[in-house]
Tab-separated table of N, CA and C in Angstrom:
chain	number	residue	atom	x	y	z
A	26	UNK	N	64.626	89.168	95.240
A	26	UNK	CA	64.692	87.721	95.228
A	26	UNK	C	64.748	87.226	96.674
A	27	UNK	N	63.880	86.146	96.920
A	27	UNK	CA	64.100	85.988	98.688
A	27	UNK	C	64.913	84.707	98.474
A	28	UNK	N	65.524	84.927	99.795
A	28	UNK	CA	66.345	83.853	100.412
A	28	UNK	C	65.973	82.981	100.819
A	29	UNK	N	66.541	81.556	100.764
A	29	UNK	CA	66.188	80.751	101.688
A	29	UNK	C	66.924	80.051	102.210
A	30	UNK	N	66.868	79.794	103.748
A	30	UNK	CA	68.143	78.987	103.997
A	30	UNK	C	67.251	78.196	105.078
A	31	UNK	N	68.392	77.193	106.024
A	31	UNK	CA	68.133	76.073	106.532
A	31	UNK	C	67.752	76.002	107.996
A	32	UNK	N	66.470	76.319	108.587
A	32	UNK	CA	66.074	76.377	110.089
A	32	UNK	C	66.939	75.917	110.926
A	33	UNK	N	67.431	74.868	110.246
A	33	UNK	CA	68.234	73.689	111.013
A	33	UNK	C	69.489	73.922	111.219
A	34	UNK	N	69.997	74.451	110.420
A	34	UNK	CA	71.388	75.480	110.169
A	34	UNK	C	71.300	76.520	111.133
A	35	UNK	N	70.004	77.320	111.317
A	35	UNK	CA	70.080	78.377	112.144
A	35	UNK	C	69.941	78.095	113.383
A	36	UNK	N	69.037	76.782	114.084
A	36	UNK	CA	69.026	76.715	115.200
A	36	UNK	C	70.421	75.750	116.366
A	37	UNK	N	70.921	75.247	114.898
A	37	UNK	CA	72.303	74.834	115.256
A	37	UNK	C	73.249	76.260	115.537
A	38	UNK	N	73.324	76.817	115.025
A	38	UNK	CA	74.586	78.259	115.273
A	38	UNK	C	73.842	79.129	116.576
A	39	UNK	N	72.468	79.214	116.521
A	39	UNK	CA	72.037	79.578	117.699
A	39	UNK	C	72.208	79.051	119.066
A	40	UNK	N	72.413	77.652	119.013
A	40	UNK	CA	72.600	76.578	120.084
A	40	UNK	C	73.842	77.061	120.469
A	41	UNK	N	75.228	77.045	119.449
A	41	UNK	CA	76.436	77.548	119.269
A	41	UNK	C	76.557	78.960	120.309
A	42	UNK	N	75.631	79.654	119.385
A	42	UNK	CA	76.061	81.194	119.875
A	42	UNK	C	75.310	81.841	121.818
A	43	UNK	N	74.667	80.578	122.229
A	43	UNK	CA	74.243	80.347	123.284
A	43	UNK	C	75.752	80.066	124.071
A	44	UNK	N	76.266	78.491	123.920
A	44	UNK	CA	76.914	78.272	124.697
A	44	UNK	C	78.290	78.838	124.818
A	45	UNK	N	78.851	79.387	123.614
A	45	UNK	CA	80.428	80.346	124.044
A	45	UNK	C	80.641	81.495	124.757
A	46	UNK	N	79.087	82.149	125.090
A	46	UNK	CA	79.265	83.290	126.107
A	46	UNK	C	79.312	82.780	127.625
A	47	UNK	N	78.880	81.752	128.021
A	47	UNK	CA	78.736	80.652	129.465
A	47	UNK	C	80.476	80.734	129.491
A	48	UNK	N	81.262	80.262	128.002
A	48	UNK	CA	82.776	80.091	128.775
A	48	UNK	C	83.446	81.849	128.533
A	49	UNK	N	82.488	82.117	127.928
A	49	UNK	CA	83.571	83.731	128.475
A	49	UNK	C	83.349	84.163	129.428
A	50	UNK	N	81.693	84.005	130.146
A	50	UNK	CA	81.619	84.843	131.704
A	50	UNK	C	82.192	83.765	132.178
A	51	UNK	N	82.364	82.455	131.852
A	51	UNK	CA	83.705	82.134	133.173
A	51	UNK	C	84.726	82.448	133.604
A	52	UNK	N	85.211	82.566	132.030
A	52	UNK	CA	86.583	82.893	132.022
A	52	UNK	C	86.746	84.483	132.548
A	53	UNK	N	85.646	85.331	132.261
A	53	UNK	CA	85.821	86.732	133.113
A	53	UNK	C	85.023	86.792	134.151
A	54	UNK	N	84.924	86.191	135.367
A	54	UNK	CA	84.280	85.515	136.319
A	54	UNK	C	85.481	84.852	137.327
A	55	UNK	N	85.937	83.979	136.638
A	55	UNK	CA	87.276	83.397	137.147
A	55	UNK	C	88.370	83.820	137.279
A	56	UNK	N	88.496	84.553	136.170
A	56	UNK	CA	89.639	84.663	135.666
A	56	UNK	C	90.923	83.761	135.632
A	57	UNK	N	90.168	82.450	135.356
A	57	UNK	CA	91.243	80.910	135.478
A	57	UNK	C	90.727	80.338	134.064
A	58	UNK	N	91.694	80.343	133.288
A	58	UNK	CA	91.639	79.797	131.882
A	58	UNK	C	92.167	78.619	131.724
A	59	UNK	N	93.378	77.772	132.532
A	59	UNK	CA	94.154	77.231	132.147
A	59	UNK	C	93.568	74.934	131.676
A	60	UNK	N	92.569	75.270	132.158
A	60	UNK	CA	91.813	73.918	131.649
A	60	UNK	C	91.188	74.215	130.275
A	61	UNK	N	91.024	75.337	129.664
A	61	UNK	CA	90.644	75.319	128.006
A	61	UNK	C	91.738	75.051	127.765
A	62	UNK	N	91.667	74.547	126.285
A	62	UNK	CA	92.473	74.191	125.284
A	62	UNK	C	92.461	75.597	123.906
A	63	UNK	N	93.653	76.127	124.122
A	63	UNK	CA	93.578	76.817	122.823
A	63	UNK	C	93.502	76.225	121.675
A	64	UNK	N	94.028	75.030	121.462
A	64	UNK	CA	94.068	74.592	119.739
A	64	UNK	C	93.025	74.109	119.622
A	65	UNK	N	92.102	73.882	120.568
A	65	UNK	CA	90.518	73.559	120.377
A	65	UNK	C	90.120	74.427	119.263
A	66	UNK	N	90.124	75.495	120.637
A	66	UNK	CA	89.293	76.923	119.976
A	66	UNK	C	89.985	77.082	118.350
A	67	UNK	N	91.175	77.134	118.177
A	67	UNK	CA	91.959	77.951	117.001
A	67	UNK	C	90.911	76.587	116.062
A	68	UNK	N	91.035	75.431	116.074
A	68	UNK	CA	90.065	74.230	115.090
A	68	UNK	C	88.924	74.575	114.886
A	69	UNK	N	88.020	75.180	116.117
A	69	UNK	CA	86.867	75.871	115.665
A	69	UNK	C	86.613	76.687	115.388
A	70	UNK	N	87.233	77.624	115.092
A	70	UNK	CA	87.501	79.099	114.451
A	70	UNK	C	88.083	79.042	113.323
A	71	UNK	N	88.978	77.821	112.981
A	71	UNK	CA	88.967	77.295	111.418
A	71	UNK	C	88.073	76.832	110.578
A	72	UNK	N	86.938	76.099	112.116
A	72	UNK	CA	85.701	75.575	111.180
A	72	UNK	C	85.052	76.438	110.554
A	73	UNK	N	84.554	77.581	111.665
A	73	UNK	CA	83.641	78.408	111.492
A	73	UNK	C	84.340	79.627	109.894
A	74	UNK	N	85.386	79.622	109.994
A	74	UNK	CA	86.350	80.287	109.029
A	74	UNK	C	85.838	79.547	107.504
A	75	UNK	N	85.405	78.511	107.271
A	75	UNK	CA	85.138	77.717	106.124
A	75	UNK	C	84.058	78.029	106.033
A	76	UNK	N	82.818	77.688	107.620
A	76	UNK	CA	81.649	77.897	107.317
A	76	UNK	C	81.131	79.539	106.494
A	77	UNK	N	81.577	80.427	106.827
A	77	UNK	CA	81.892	81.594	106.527
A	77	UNK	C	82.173	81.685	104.961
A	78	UNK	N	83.606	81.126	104.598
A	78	UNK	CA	83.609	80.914	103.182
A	78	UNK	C	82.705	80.220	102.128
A	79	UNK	N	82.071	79.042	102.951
A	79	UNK	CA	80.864	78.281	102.036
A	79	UNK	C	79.723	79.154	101.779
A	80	UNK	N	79.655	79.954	102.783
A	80	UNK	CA	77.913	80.261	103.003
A	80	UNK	C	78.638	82.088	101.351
A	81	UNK	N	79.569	82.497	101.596
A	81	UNK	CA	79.552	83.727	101.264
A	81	UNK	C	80.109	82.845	99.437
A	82	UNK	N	80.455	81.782	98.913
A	82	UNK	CA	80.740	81.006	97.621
A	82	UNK	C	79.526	80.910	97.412
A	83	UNK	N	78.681	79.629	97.808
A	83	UNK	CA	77.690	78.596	97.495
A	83	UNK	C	76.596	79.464	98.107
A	84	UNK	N	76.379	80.254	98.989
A	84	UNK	CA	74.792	80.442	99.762
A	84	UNK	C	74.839	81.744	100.446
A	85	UNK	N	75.263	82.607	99.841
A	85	UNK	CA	74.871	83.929	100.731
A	85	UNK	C	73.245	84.029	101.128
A	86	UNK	N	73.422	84.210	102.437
A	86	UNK	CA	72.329	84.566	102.944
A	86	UNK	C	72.507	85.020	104.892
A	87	UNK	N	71.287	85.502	105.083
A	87	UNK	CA	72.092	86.031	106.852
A	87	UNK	C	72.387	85.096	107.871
A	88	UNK	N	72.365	83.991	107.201
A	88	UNK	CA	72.935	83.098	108.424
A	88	UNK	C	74.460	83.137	108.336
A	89	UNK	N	74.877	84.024	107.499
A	89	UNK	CA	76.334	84.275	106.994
A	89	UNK	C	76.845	85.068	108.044
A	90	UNK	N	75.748	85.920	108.661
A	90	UNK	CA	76.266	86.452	109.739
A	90	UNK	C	76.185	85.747	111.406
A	91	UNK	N	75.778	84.361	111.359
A	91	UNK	CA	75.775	83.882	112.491
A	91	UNK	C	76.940	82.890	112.332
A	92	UNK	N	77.458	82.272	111.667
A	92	UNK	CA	78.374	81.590	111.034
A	92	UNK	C	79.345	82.623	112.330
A	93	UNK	N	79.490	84.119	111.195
A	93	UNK	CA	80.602	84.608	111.574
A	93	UNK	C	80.553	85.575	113.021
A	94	UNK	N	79.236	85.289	113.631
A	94	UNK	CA	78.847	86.272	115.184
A	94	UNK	C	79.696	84.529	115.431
A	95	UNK	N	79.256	83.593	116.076
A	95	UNK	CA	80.183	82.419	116.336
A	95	UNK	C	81.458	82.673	116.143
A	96	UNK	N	82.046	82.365	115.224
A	96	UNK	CA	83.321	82.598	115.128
A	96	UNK	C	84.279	83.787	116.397
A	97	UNK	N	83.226	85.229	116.341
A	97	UNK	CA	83.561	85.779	116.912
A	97	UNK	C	83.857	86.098	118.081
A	98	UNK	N	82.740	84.992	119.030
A	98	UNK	CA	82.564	84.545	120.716
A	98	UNK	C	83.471	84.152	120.546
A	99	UNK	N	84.191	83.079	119.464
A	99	UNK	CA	85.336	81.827	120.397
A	99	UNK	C	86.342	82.707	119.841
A	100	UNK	N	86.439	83.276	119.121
A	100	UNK	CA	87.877	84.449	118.887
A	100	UNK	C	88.014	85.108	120.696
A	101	UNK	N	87.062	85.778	120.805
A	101	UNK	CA	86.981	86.096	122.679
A	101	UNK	C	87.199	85.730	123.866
A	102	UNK	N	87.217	84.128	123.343
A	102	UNK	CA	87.343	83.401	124.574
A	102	UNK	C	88.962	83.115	124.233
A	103	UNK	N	89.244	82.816	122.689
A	103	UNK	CA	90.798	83.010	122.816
A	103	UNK	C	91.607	83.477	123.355
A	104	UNK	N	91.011	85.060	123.370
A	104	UNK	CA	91.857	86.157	123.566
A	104	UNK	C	92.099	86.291	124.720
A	105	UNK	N	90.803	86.173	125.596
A	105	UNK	CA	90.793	85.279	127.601
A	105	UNK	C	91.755	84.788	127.898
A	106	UNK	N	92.009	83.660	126.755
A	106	UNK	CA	92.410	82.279	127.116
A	106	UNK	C	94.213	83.367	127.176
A	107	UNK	N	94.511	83.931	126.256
A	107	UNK	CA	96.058	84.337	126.165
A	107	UNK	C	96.191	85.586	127.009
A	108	UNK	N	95.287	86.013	127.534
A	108	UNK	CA	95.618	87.130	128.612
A	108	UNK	C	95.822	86.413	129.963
A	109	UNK	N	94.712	85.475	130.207
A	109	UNK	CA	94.596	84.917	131.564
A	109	UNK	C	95.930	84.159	131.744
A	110	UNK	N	95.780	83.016	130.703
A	110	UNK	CA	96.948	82.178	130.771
A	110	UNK	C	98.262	82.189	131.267
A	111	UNK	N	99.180	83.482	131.460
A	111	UNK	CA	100.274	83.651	131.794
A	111	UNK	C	99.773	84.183	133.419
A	112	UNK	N	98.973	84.475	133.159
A	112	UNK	CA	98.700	85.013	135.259
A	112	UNK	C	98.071	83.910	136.091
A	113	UNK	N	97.756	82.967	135.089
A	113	UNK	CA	97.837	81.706	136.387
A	113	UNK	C	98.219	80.873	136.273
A	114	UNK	N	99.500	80.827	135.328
A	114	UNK	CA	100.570	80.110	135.768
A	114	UNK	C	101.278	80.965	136.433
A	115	UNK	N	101.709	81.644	136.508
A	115	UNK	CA	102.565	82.510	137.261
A	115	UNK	C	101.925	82.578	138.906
A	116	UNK	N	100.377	82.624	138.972
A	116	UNK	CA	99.698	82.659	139.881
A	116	UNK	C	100.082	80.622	140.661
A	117	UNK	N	100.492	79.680	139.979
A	117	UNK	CA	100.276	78.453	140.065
A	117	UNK	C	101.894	78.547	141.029
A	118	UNK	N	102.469	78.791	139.518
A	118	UNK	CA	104.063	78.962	140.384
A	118	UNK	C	104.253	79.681	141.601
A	119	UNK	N	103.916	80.526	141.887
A	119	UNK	CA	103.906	81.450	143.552
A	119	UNK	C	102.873	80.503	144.216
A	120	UNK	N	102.167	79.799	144.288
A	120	UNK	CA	101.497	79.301	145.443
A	120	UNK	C	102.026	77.685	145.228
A	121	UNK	N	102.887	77.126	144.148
A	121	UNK	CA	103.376	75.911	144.362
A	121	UNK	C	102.621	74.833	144.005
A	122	UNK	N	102.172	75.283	143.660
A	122	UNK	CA	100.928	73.936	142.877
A	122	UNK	C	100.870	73.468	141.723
A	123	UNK	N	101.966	74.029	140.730
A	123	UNK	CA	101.804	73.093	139.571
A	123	UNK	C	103.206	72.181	139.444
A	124	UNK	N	103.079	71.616	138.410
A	124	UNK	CA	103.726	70.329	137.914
A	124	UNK	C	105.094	70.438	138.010
């Protein structure tokens, strides 16, 4: 039985799965996280967490796996975000520059 799903759907998650690797080589590039927002990310990793559940209820098909390759960049950049995070504040506090 073939599948069919939505170009438009795919070139949206592709657009997606383009731009979250730009903030992980920053973030491992920089190694300065502290201008992301984690509860961003954790909201879009809830989204993508639904999108995931809709597509695998209502529409299995392989965009089920771009849904959840997405999900998985910004899980990465999370994980950045909570490694880096304590070394530059700590990095902020020794040179006197934060708040």
């Amino acid at each position: 039985m073939p599948h069919s799903f939505s170009i438009l759907e795919v070139f949206m998650l592709l657009c997606f799965a383009c731009s979250w690797p730009i903030s992980i080589y920053k973030s491992l590039k920089t190694k300065f996280v502290l201008g992301k927002s984690p509860a961003f990310m954790m909201i879009i990793i809830l989204g993508y967490i639904f999108g995931v559940l809709h597509k695998i209820v209502h529409q299995p098909d392989i965009v089920t796996y771009l849904w959840a390759f997405n999900m998985l960049l910004v899980t990465i950049d999370l994980m950045l975000y909570f490694y880096y995070a304590p070394k530059n504040r700590k990095a902020l506090e020794k040179s006197g520059l934060h708040n």
